[in-house]
XYZ file of N, CA and C in Angstrom:
702
model
N 0.792 -1.396 0.034
C -0.336 0.267 -0.011
C 0.640 1.408 -0.015
N 0.553 2.056 -0.540
C 1.314 3.196 -1.008
C 1.160 3.911 0.260
N 2.326 4.898 0.760
C 2.422 5.484 2.217
C 2.265 6.887 2.285
N 0.969 7.429 2.225
C 0.783 8.767 2.280
C 0.998 9.462 3.671
N 1.263 10.897 3.802
C 1.151 11.716 4.472
C 1.294 12.791 4.500
N 0.127 13.534 5.175
C 0.272 14.926 5.539
C 0.638 15.724 6.439
N 1.814 16.715 6.319
C 2.240 17.225 7.381
C 1.923 18.876 7.441
N 1.253 19.289 8.369
C 1.326 20.327 8.532
C 2.368 21.574 8.779
N 2.275 22.712 8.141
C 3.255 23.741 8.636
C 4.834 23.296 7.887
N 4.405 22.103 6.656
C 5.507 21.853 6.141
C 6.276 22.596 5.421
N 6.110 23.669 5.021
C 6.609 24.283 4.017
C 7.929 25.532 4.486
N 8.285 24.891 6.022
C 9.595 25.584 6.182
C 9.469 24.532 7.811
N 10.720 25.411 8.102
C 11.037 24.538 10.154
C 11.067 23.098 9.863
N 10.332 22.430 10.831
C 10.728 21.576 11.768
C 9.660 20.848 10.762
N 8.593 21.068 10.481
C 7.693 20.425 9.395
C 8.212 20.028 8.038
N 9.290 20.909 7.330
C 9.648 20.865 6.212
C 10.831 19.936 6.447
N 11.293 19.697 7.529
C 12.442 18.904 8.526
C 11.819 17.479 8.043
N 10.604 17.048 8.835
C 10.276 15.617 8.695
C 9.403 15.591 7.010
N 9.072 16.389 6.830
C 8.587 16.015 5.407
C 9.469 15.554 4.681
N 10.752 16.068 4.428
C 11.912 15.691 4.087
C 12.597 14.508 3.741
N 12.460 14.201 5.225
C 12.788 12.747 5.798
C 11.977 11.946 5.496
N 10.720 12.047 5.887
C 9.635 11.121 5.350
C 9.600 10.732 3.773
N 9.826 11.872 3.172
C 9.744 11.827 1.927
C 11.182 10.554 1.226
N 12.216 11.108 1.802
C 13.165 10.641 1.453
C 13.171 8.617 1.980
N 12.801 8.324 3.136
C 12.460 7.077 3.633
C 10.963 6.243 2.652
N 10.217 7.084 1.464
C 9.294 6.500 0.762
C 7.859 6.775 1.001
N 7.988 7.929 1.945
C 6.345 8.371 2.132
C 5.967 9.338 0.881
N 4.921 9.188 0.603
C 4.489 10.080 -0.381
C 3.799 11.324 0.036
N 4.310 12.592 -0.019
C 4.014 13.866 1.037
C 3.217 14.863 0.097
N 1.997 15.078 1.480
C 1.322 16.624 1.076
C 1.269 17.521 1.914
N 1.690 18.318 1.258
C 1.853 19.357 2.294
C 1.167 20.391 2.656
N 0.814 20.814 3.738
C 0.001 21.231 4.479
C 0.578 23.024 5.003
N -0.340 23.731 4.295
C 0.569 25.425 4.490
C -0.729 26.443 4.222
N -0.031 27.663 4.619
C -1.585 28.744 4.377
C -0.779 29.756 3.536
N 0.430 29.412 3.296
C 0.706 30.445 1.990
C 1.291 29.717 0.547
N 0.651 29.673 -0.435
C 0.497 29.279 -1.766
C 2.314 29.634 -2.201
N 2.727 30.684 -2.275
C 4.263 30.994 -2.825
C 5.424 30.075 -1.969
N 5.204 30.189 -0.281
C 6.077 29.447 0.324
C 5.909 27.465 -0.021
N 4.668 27.795 -0.045
C 4.351 26.043 -0.753
C 4.809 25.734 -1.812
N 4.784 26.264 -2.664
C 5.303 26.002 -3.799
C 6.929 25.764 -3.908
N 7.307 26.608 -3.205
C 8.803 26.764 -2.782
C 9.376 25.748 -2.493
N 8.451 25.416 -1.110
C 8.733 23.833 -0.462
C 9.112 22.658 -1.440
N 7.875 22.461 -2.165
C 7.594 21.611 -2.831
C 8.727 21.246 -4.094
N 9.263 23.060 -4.622
C 10.454 22.557 -5.449
C 11.573 21.883 -4.962
N 11.606 22.579 -3.616
C 13.048 22.049 -3.236
C 12.758 20.818 -2.497
N 11.838 20.063 -2.153
C 11.791 18.900 -1.919
C 11.744 18.065 -3.291
N 11.190 18.107 -4.421
C 11.072 17.278 -5.410
C 12.326 17.278 -6.074
N 13.293 18.485 -6.092
C 14.591 18.186 -6.203
C 15.450 17.503 -5.619
N 15.091 16.959 -4.638
C 15.813 15.847 -3.980
C 15.042 14.524 -3.850
N 14.264 14.680 -5.018
C 13.917 13.078 -5.343
C 12.610 12.446 -4.366
N 11.489 13.683 -4.114
C 10.728 13.149 -3.134
C 9.521 13.191 -3.710
N 8.665 12.429 -3.506
C 7.160 12.828 -4.145
C 6.104 13.448 -3.459
N 6.185 14.288 -4.082
C 5.297 15.460 -3.345
C 3.835 15.221 -4.253
N 2.913 15.199 -3.653
C 1.794 14.938 -4.613
C 0.919 16.566 -4.224
N 0.799 17.385 -3.937
C 0.770 18.980 -3.794
C 0.350 19.312 -2.267
N -0.219 20.275 -2.418
C -0.391 21.282 -1.459
C -1.795 21.346 -0.865
N -2.138 21.370 0.396
C -3.511 21.881 0.905
C -3.402 23.142 1.590
N -4.397 24.146 1.711
C -4.207 25.291 2.076
C -5.105 25.104 3.320
N -4.371 25.408 4.410
C -5.104 24.955 5.997
C -4.467 26.615 6.693
N -5.367 27.002 6.799
C -5.404 28.222 7.949
C -5.622 27.594 9.252
N -5.161 26.969 10.205
C -5.743 26.511 11.437
C -6.521 27.555 12.217
N -6.598 29.048 12.142
C -7.087 29.720 12.874
C -8.744 30.068 12.149
N -8.866 28.954 11.480
C -10.107 29.645 10.583
C -11.131 27.933 10.022
N -11.698 27.894 11.154
C -12.503 26.247 10.880
C -13.195 26.386 9.841
N -13.601 27.008 8.901
C -14.446 26.654 7.798
C -12.914 26.292 7.207
N -11.657 26.882 7.054
C -10.397 26.469 5.926
C -10.144 25.095 6.333
N -10.318 24.643 7.800
C -9.949 23.507 8.079
C -11.043 22.394 7.375
N -12.454 22.718 7.846
C -13.175 22.073 7.087
C -13.151 21.339 5.722
N -12.624 22.716 5.003
C -12.241 22.213 3.600
C -11.288 21.467 3.125
N -9.993 22.119 4.116
C -8.731 21.288 4.143
C -8.972 19.740 4.097
N -9.954 19.186 4.903
C -9.941 17.654 5.213
C -11.003 17.469 4.129
N -11.907 18.047 3.727
C -12.756 17.788 2.200
C -11.982 17.149 1.574
N -11.410 18.058 1.232
C -10.187 18.208 0.089
C -9.481 16.766 -0.150
N -8.695 16.694 1.523
C -7.750 15.703 1.329
C -8.170 14.087 1.168
N -9.272 14.420 1.961
C -10.314 13.119 1.862
C -10.610 12.608 0.450
N -10.912 13.416 -0.321
C -11.396 13.036 -1.726
C -10.362 13.002 -2.268
N -9.054 13.679 -2.152
C -8.098 13.594 -3.153
C -6.832 12.593 -2.827
N -7.177 12.051 -1.387
C -5.977 11.110 -1.327
C -6.420 10.542 -0.143
N -7.545 9.273 -0.934
C -8.286 8.840 0.115
C -6.993 7.257 0.957
N -6.011 6.591 0.458
C -4.952 6.610 1.019
C -4.255 6.779 2.289
N -4.747 8.505 2.304
C -3.657 9.111 3.695
C -3.669 7.527 5.051
N -2.740 8.155 5.721
C -2.602 6.827 6.509
C -1.311 7.679 7.761
N -1.041 8.698 7.310
C -0.510 9.407 8.525
C -0.650 11.030 8.755
N -1.314 11.799 9.649
C -0.913 12.868 9.912
C -0.416 13.348 10.474
N 0.527 14.419 10.657
C 1.759 14.634 11.449
C 1.117 16.476 11.580
N 0.584 16.342 12.802
C 0.361 17.989 13.334
C 1.646 18.630 13.913
N 1.904 19.769 12.546
C 3.439 20.099 13.122
C 3.079 22.089 13.282
N 1.973 22.297 12.406
C 1.624 23.618 12.178
C 1.844 24.312 13.701
N 2.189 25.794 13.654
C 1.522 26.380 15.066
C 2.279 27.734 14.729
N 2.083 28.527 15.803
C 2.250 29.640 16.349
C 3.007 30.116 17.580
N 3.582 30.819 17.548
C 4.455 31.043 19.048
C 3.829 31.768 19.880
N 3.174 32.629 19.605
C 2.283 33.676 21.043
C 3.505 34.474 20.751
N 2.965 35.566 22.234
C 4.407 36.202 22.318
C 5.309 35.711 22.897
N 6.625 35.526 22.876
C 7.456 34.503 23.663
C 8.270 35.488 24.137
N 7.797 37.047 24.061
C 8.854 37.815 24.892
C 8.841 38.452 26.313
N 7.494 38.191 26.771
C 7.306 38.890 27.522
C 6.601 37.515 28.890
N 6.638 37.730 29.840
C 5.869 36.952 30.955
C 4.275 37.192 30.992
N 3.919 36.011 31.879
C 2.845 35.756 31.724
C 1.915 37.188 32.149
N 2.267 37.769 33.156
C 1.539 39.197 33.667
C 1.452 40.154 32.563
N 2.579 39.889 31.606
C 2.148 40.990 30.494
C 1.937 40.537 29.099
N 1.222 39.412 29.153
C 0.522 38.413 27.971
C -0.628 38.739 27.555
N -1.029 39.215 26.611
C -2.342 39.928 26.252
C -3.578 38.665 26.022
N -4.614 38.856 26.373
C -5.294 37.806 26.461
C -5.658 37.355 25.010
N -5.526 38.560 24.281
C -5.966 38.373 22.808
C -4.682 37.216 22.243
N -3.751 37.762 22.735
C -2.350 36.379 22.329
C -3.031 35.297 22.358
N -3.594 34.680 24.076
C -3.583 33.663 24.439
C -4.883 32.846 23.522
N -5.577 33.824 23.234
C -6.952 33.122 22.513
C -6.303 32.997 20.948
N -5.512 33.625 20.610
C -5.263 33.367 19.018
C -4.267 32.436 18.875
N -3.316 31.854 19.870
C -2.443 30.900 19.873
C -3.302 29.395 20.637
N -4.158 29.586 21.183
C -5.275 28.568 21.333
C -6.036 28.080 20.190
N -6.288 29.515 19.492
C -7.222 28.957 18.224
C -6.289 28.537 17.516
N -5.212 28.275 17.143
C -4.451 27.768 16.093
C -3.918 26.352 16.833
N -3.076 26.282 17.785
C -2.503 24.849 18.128
C -3.174 24.394 18.577
N -4.333 24.429 19.257
C -5.027 23.836 19.672
C -6.611 23.476 18.959
N -7.140 24.757 19.490
C -8.613 24.203 18.226
C -8.500 23.793 17.409
N -7.837 24.667 16.180
C -7.413 24.231 14.850
C -6.744 22.589 14.890
N -5.950 22.763 15.356
C -5.295 21.385 15.185
C -6.591 20.041 15.502
N -7.375 20.185 16.469
C -7.877 19.612 17.293
C -9.324 19.482 15.786
N -9.434 20.533 15.399
C -10.518 20.445 14.115
C -10.096 19.433 13.258
N -9.079 19.520 12.916
C -8.669 18.678 11.485
C -8.628 17.396 11.771
N -7.519 17.151 12.945
C -7.624 15.739 13.460
C -8.647 15.047 13.166
N -9.969 15.544 14.003
C -11.496 15.387 14.422
C -11.753 14.590 12.882
N -11.595 15.881 12.184
C -12.171 15.814 10.741
C -11.643 14.385 9.739
N -10.314 14.176 10.404
C -9.750 13.399 9.407
C -9.490 11.821 10.469
N -9.957 11.707 11.357
C -10.144 10.402 11.924
C -10.628 9.783 11.078
N -12.034 9.511 10.739
C -12.737 8.482 10.031
C -11.894 7.679 9.034
N -11.072 8.608 8.006
C -9.809 8.598 7.314
C -8.969 7.542 7.778
N -8.454 8.196 8.688
C -7.053 7.361 9.561
C -7.959 6.245 10.048
N -8.803 5.515 10.539
C -9.296 4.525 10.855
C -9.504 3.650 9.543
N -10.119 4.073 8.670
C -10.185 3.393 7.276
C -8.797 2.979 7.007
N -7.907 3.327 7.082
C -6.639 3.155 6.790
C -5.617 2.948 7.677
N -6.158 2.171 9.263
C -5.328 2.200 10.027
C -4.178 2.830 10.378
N -4.381 4.232 10.477
C -3.676 5.413 10.579
C -2.701 5.797 11.518
N -2.468 7.052 11.313
C -1.354 7.428 13.260
C -1.561 8.780 12.742
N -1.521 9.514 13.936
C -1.629 10.632 13.933
C -0.139 11.361 14.653
N 0.660 12.383 14.800
C 1.946 12.327 15.356
C 1.688 13.756 15.466
N 1.830 14.373 16.638
C 1.437 15.615 17.298
C 2.895 16.189 17.431
N 3.346 16.984 16.846
C 4.600 17.742 17.201
C 4.754 18.668 18.780
N 5.350 18.513 19.674
C 4.846 19.541 20.609
C 5.732 19.974 21.792
N 5.241 20.226 22.785
C 6.382 20.329 23.856
C 5.839 19.958 25.407
N 6.670 19.572 26.538
C 5.781 19.133 27.673
C 5.008 19.640 28.069
N 4.457 19.349 28.648
C 2.759 20.050 29.936
C 3.507 20.476 31.115
N 4.772 20.075 31.156
C 5.493 20.324 32.873
C 6.348 21.705 32.178
N 6.317 22.225 33.129
C 6.664 23.498 33.119
C 8.079 23.898 33.265
N 9.342 24.400 32.184
C 10.615 24.488 32.571
C 11.247 25.548 32.926
N 11.848 25.945 33.764
C 11.926 26.959 34.810
C 12.971 27.545 33.293
N 13.116 27.205 32.371
C 13.781 27.972 31.888
C 13.456 28.278 30.281
N 12.298 28.095 29.786
C 11.608 28.615 28.819
C 10.314 28.157 29.068
N 9.251 28.858 29.050
C 8.096 29.106 29.648
C 6.864 30.243 29.006
N 7.075 30.115 27.641
C 6.086 31.472 27.547
C 4.716 30.846 27.315
N 3.616 31.503 28.053
C 2.609 31.063 28.278
C 1.621 30.811 27.576
N 1.481 31.663 26.774
C 0.599 31.126 25.340
C 0.750 29.958 24.802
N 2.192 29.866 24.296
C 2.537 28.891 23.591
C 2.292 27.338 24.494
N 3.420 27.839 25.523
C 2.885 26.250 26.490
C 1.696 25.844 26.895
N 0.464 26.923 27.210
C -0.555 26.781 27.482
C -1.370 25.593 26.750
N -0.766 26.126 24.989
C -1.987 25.542 23.675
C -1.127 24.302 23.571
N -0.151 24.263 23.815
C 0.463 22.847 23.593
C 0.104 21.341 24.805
N -0.005 22.115 25.876
C -0.735 21.391 27.091
C -2.278 20.590 26.890
N -2.714 21.605 26.180
C -4.332 21.680 25.661
C -3.562 20.233 24.592
N -3.178 20.459 23.545
C -2.930 19.334 22.684
C -2.235 18.346 23.233
N -1.394 18.560 24.103
C -1.124 16.795 25.040
C -2.153 16.392 25.441
N -3.169 17.446 26.153
C -4.400 16.668 26.704
C -5.434 15.877 25.805
N -5.448 16.474 24.249
C -6.381 15.995 23.526
C -5.594 14.467 23.380
N -4.288 14.709 22.689
C -3.658 13.108 22.701
C -3.779 12.283 23.464
N -3.950 12.560 24.872
C -3.792 11.358 25.897
C -5.210 11.300 25.554
N -6.284 12.039 25.898
C -7.496 11.665 25.981
C -8.328 10.944 24.459
N -7.915 11.171 23.318
C -8.250 10.248 22.137
C -7.272 8.832 22.199
N -5.989 8.818 22.701
C -5.397 7.516 22.782
C -5.839 6.239 23.911
N -6.452 6.856 24.821
C -7.450 5.817 25.862
C -8.750 5.641 24.910
N -9.526 6.787 24.181
C -10.604 6.263 23.891
C -10.487 5.372 22.256
N -9.557 5.488 22.159
C -9.318 4.387 20.571
C -9.092 3.132 20.724
N -8.181 3.016 21.930
C -7.974 2.006 22.882
C -9.407 1.273 23.730
N -9.950 2.235 23.931
C -11.520 1.817 24.686
C -12.873 0.750 23.448
N -12.226 1.867 22.289
C -13.792 1.790 21.014
C -12.781 0.944 20.118
N -11.487 0.261 20.771
C -10.768 -0.555 19.388
C -11.042 0.205 18.024
N -10.846 1.251 17.812
C -10.939 2.466 16.351
C -9.370 2.298 16.557
N -9.284 1.709 14.937
C -7.760 1.228 14.270
C -7.218 2.219 14.373
N -6.966 3.431 14.648
C -5.999 4.744 14.993
C -4.993 4.780 16.102
N -3.691 4.787 15.516
C -2.382 4.981 16.628
C -2.465 6.800 17.077
N -2.263 7.285 17.825
C -1.798 8.968 18.593
C -0.863 9.057 19.217
N 0.343 9.587 18.958
C 1.542 9.731 19.956
C 1.894 11.354 19.506
N 2.298 12.163 20.611
C 3.288 13.395 20.472
C 4.580 12.756 20.831
N 5.220 13.957 19.883
C 6.825 13.958 19.869
C 7.331 15.625 20.186
N 8.193 15.464 21.163
C 8.909 16.953 21.727
C 10.220 16.832 20.708
N 10.564 17.697 19.872
C 12.023 17.554 19.363
C 13.133 18.164 20.216
N 12.570 18.714 21.060
C 13.774 19.360 22.022
C 14.015 20.909 21.414
N 15.007 21.406 21.887
C 15.361 22.831 21.468
C 15.865 22.424 19.749
N 15.522 23.286 19.502
C 15.691 23.498 17.855
C 15.910 24.680 17.448
N 16.749 24.918 16.606
C 16.383 26.439 16.128
C 15.667 26.504 14.546
N 14.858 27.639 14.862
C 13.888 27.515 14.008
C 13.360 29.017 13.849
N 12.287 29.325 13.005
C 11.858 30.760 12.871
C 10.929 31.303 14.224
N 10.574 30.136 14.549
C 9.529 30.108 15.998
C 9.970 30.884 16.767
N 11.169 30.487 17.367
C 11.676 31.038 18.514
C 13.144 31.871 17.722
N 12.837 32.752 16.489
C 14.006 33.438 16.336
C 15.115 33.232 15.921
N 15.278 31.934 15.431
C 16.324 31.114 15.055
C 17.254 31.152 16.225
N 16.876 30.852 17.322
C 18.087 31.068 18.921
C 18.615 29.937 18.362
N 20.086 29.772 18.580
C 21.047 29.113 18.779
C 21.625 28.635 20.024
N 21.624 28.076 20.992
C 22.157 28.023 22.021
C 22.860 26.494 22.642
N 23.714 26.563 23.278
C 23.936 24.634 23.565
C 22.450 23.873 24.137
N 22.984 22.754 23.593
C 21.707 21.777 23.459
C 20.804 21.877 22.721
N 20.862 23.072 21.634
C 19.925 23.189 20.364
C 20.057 22.179 19.199
N 19.455 21.884 18.767
C 19.470 21.254 17.475
C 18.945 21.811 16.219
N 19.582 20.834 14.844
C 19.165 22.350 13.888
C 17.615 21.216 12.694
N 17.192 21.942 12.451
C 16.153 21.397 11.322
C 16.183 19.481 10.639
N 17.567 19.403 10.064
C 17.753 18.617 9.511
C 17.860 17.218 10.629
N 18.684 17.580 11.526
C 18.857 16.584 12.408
C 17.323 16.236 12.927
N 16.618 17.342 13.788
C 15.148 16.749 14.333
C 14.389 16.250 13.175
N 14.214 16.780 11.743
C 13.684 16.283 11.034
C 13.786 14.144 10.392
N 15.018 13.841 10.443
C 15.606 13.229 10.469
C 15.415 11.755 11.740
N 15.605 12.256 12.891
C 15.141 11.729 13.869
C 14.066 11.526 14.015
N 12.638 12.393 14.078
C 11.324 12.038 13.921
C 10.756 10.952 12.865
N 11.353 10.837 11.632
C 11.557 10.456 10.490
C 11.818 9.166 10.720
N 13.121 8.664 11.519
C 13.209 7.358 12.073
C 12.490 6.713 13.011
N 11.878 7.568 13.686
C 10.468 7.090 15.170
C 9.750 6.703 14.679
N 9.235 7.823 13.398
C 7.493 7.188 12.760
C 7.703 5.866 11.856
N 9.033 5.857 11.854
C 9.562 4.224 10.801
C 9.847 3.294 11.595
N 9.699 3.127 13.131
C 10.293 2.230 13.820
C 9.390 1.074 13.938
N 8.518 0.955 13.434
C 7.687 0.017 13.250
C 6.997 -0.421 14.836
N 7.134 0.643 15.632
C 6.744 0.111 16.947
C 5.078 0.712 17.052
N 4.431 0.412 17.921
C 3.088 1.068 18.493
C 3.376 2.087 19.796
N 3.055 3.380 19.479
C 3.439 4.226 20.338
C 2.770 4.899 20.893
N 1.232 3.945 21.134
C -0.170 4.801 21.389
C -0.017 5.414 22.691
N -0.210 6.996 22.623
C -0.627 7.487 24.164
C 0.943 7.746 24.633
N 1.685 7.673 23.905
C 2.932 8.140 24.449
C 3.456 9.340 23.856
N 4.313 10.108 25.089
C 4.927 11.295 24.638
C 6.311 11.218 24.676
N 6.997 11.412 23.378
C 8.282 10.912 23.219
C 9.098 12.309 23.502
N 10.029 12.486 24.244
C 11.417 13.151 23.608
C 12.214 12.915 22.697
N 12.665 13.527 21.680
C 13.854 13.293 21.184
C 15.041 13.887 21.896
N 15.174 14.852 22.074
C 15.912 15.868 22.862
C 15.472 16.686 24.021
N 15.605 16.385 25.472
C 14.827 17.186 26.440
C 15.527 18.249 26.337
N 14.850 19.507 26.864
C 15.728 20.588 27.037
C 16.551 20.121 28.624
N 17.977 20.797 28.280
C 18.896 21.072 28.945
C 18.692 22.112 29.989
N 19.311 21.793 31.041
C 19.452 22.735 32.392
C 20.585 24.092 31.887
N 20.211 25.305 31.947
C 21.185 26.561 31.782
C 22.699 25.820 32.523
């Protein structure tokens, strides 16, 4: 059976790295993005490396109508889809402490990182179940690190982690043939954190390859939270 994956936010950063290395390992790739020019640029780069890119789907996670339309498009065009990588997200305001975080920023970050991600996942579960599929969330720990803890982002990912845990239990209880687990890449130099590069940080290439290896390891990771590179102490 053809292996087909949808990676959200795959036009750059960790999503691009994951799409690249899944593609290099034999997966057919669908790019989830919200900007056509960036999506086409990513597709060109991936195809230049011999990766089978089926195309791109416009997904604006902050817009539930967009999410619904994207899910319909994916289900119609790619009925063999068996892997969803929920990678897309926004940082919120990482420059301020919780006291100075605007409520509007909290809502915006939750809308994208949790509500939108949940809506897309929910809409694609029937297709995932049909194909004995897997859902992989790219996230951060719910436990609060004393070294890095932007409230809007951490709160949105904690909600996403709860989603994963609840769904994993429910899939087991209902014998739904879908596997869901979460991956914490660890500190990674990306646009999301202003290309921060400190001791203990890794690059997109390293994280993309290691995530692809985990997805391809043949093991069942139902309900697991897997840290590729834990956050190191200062």
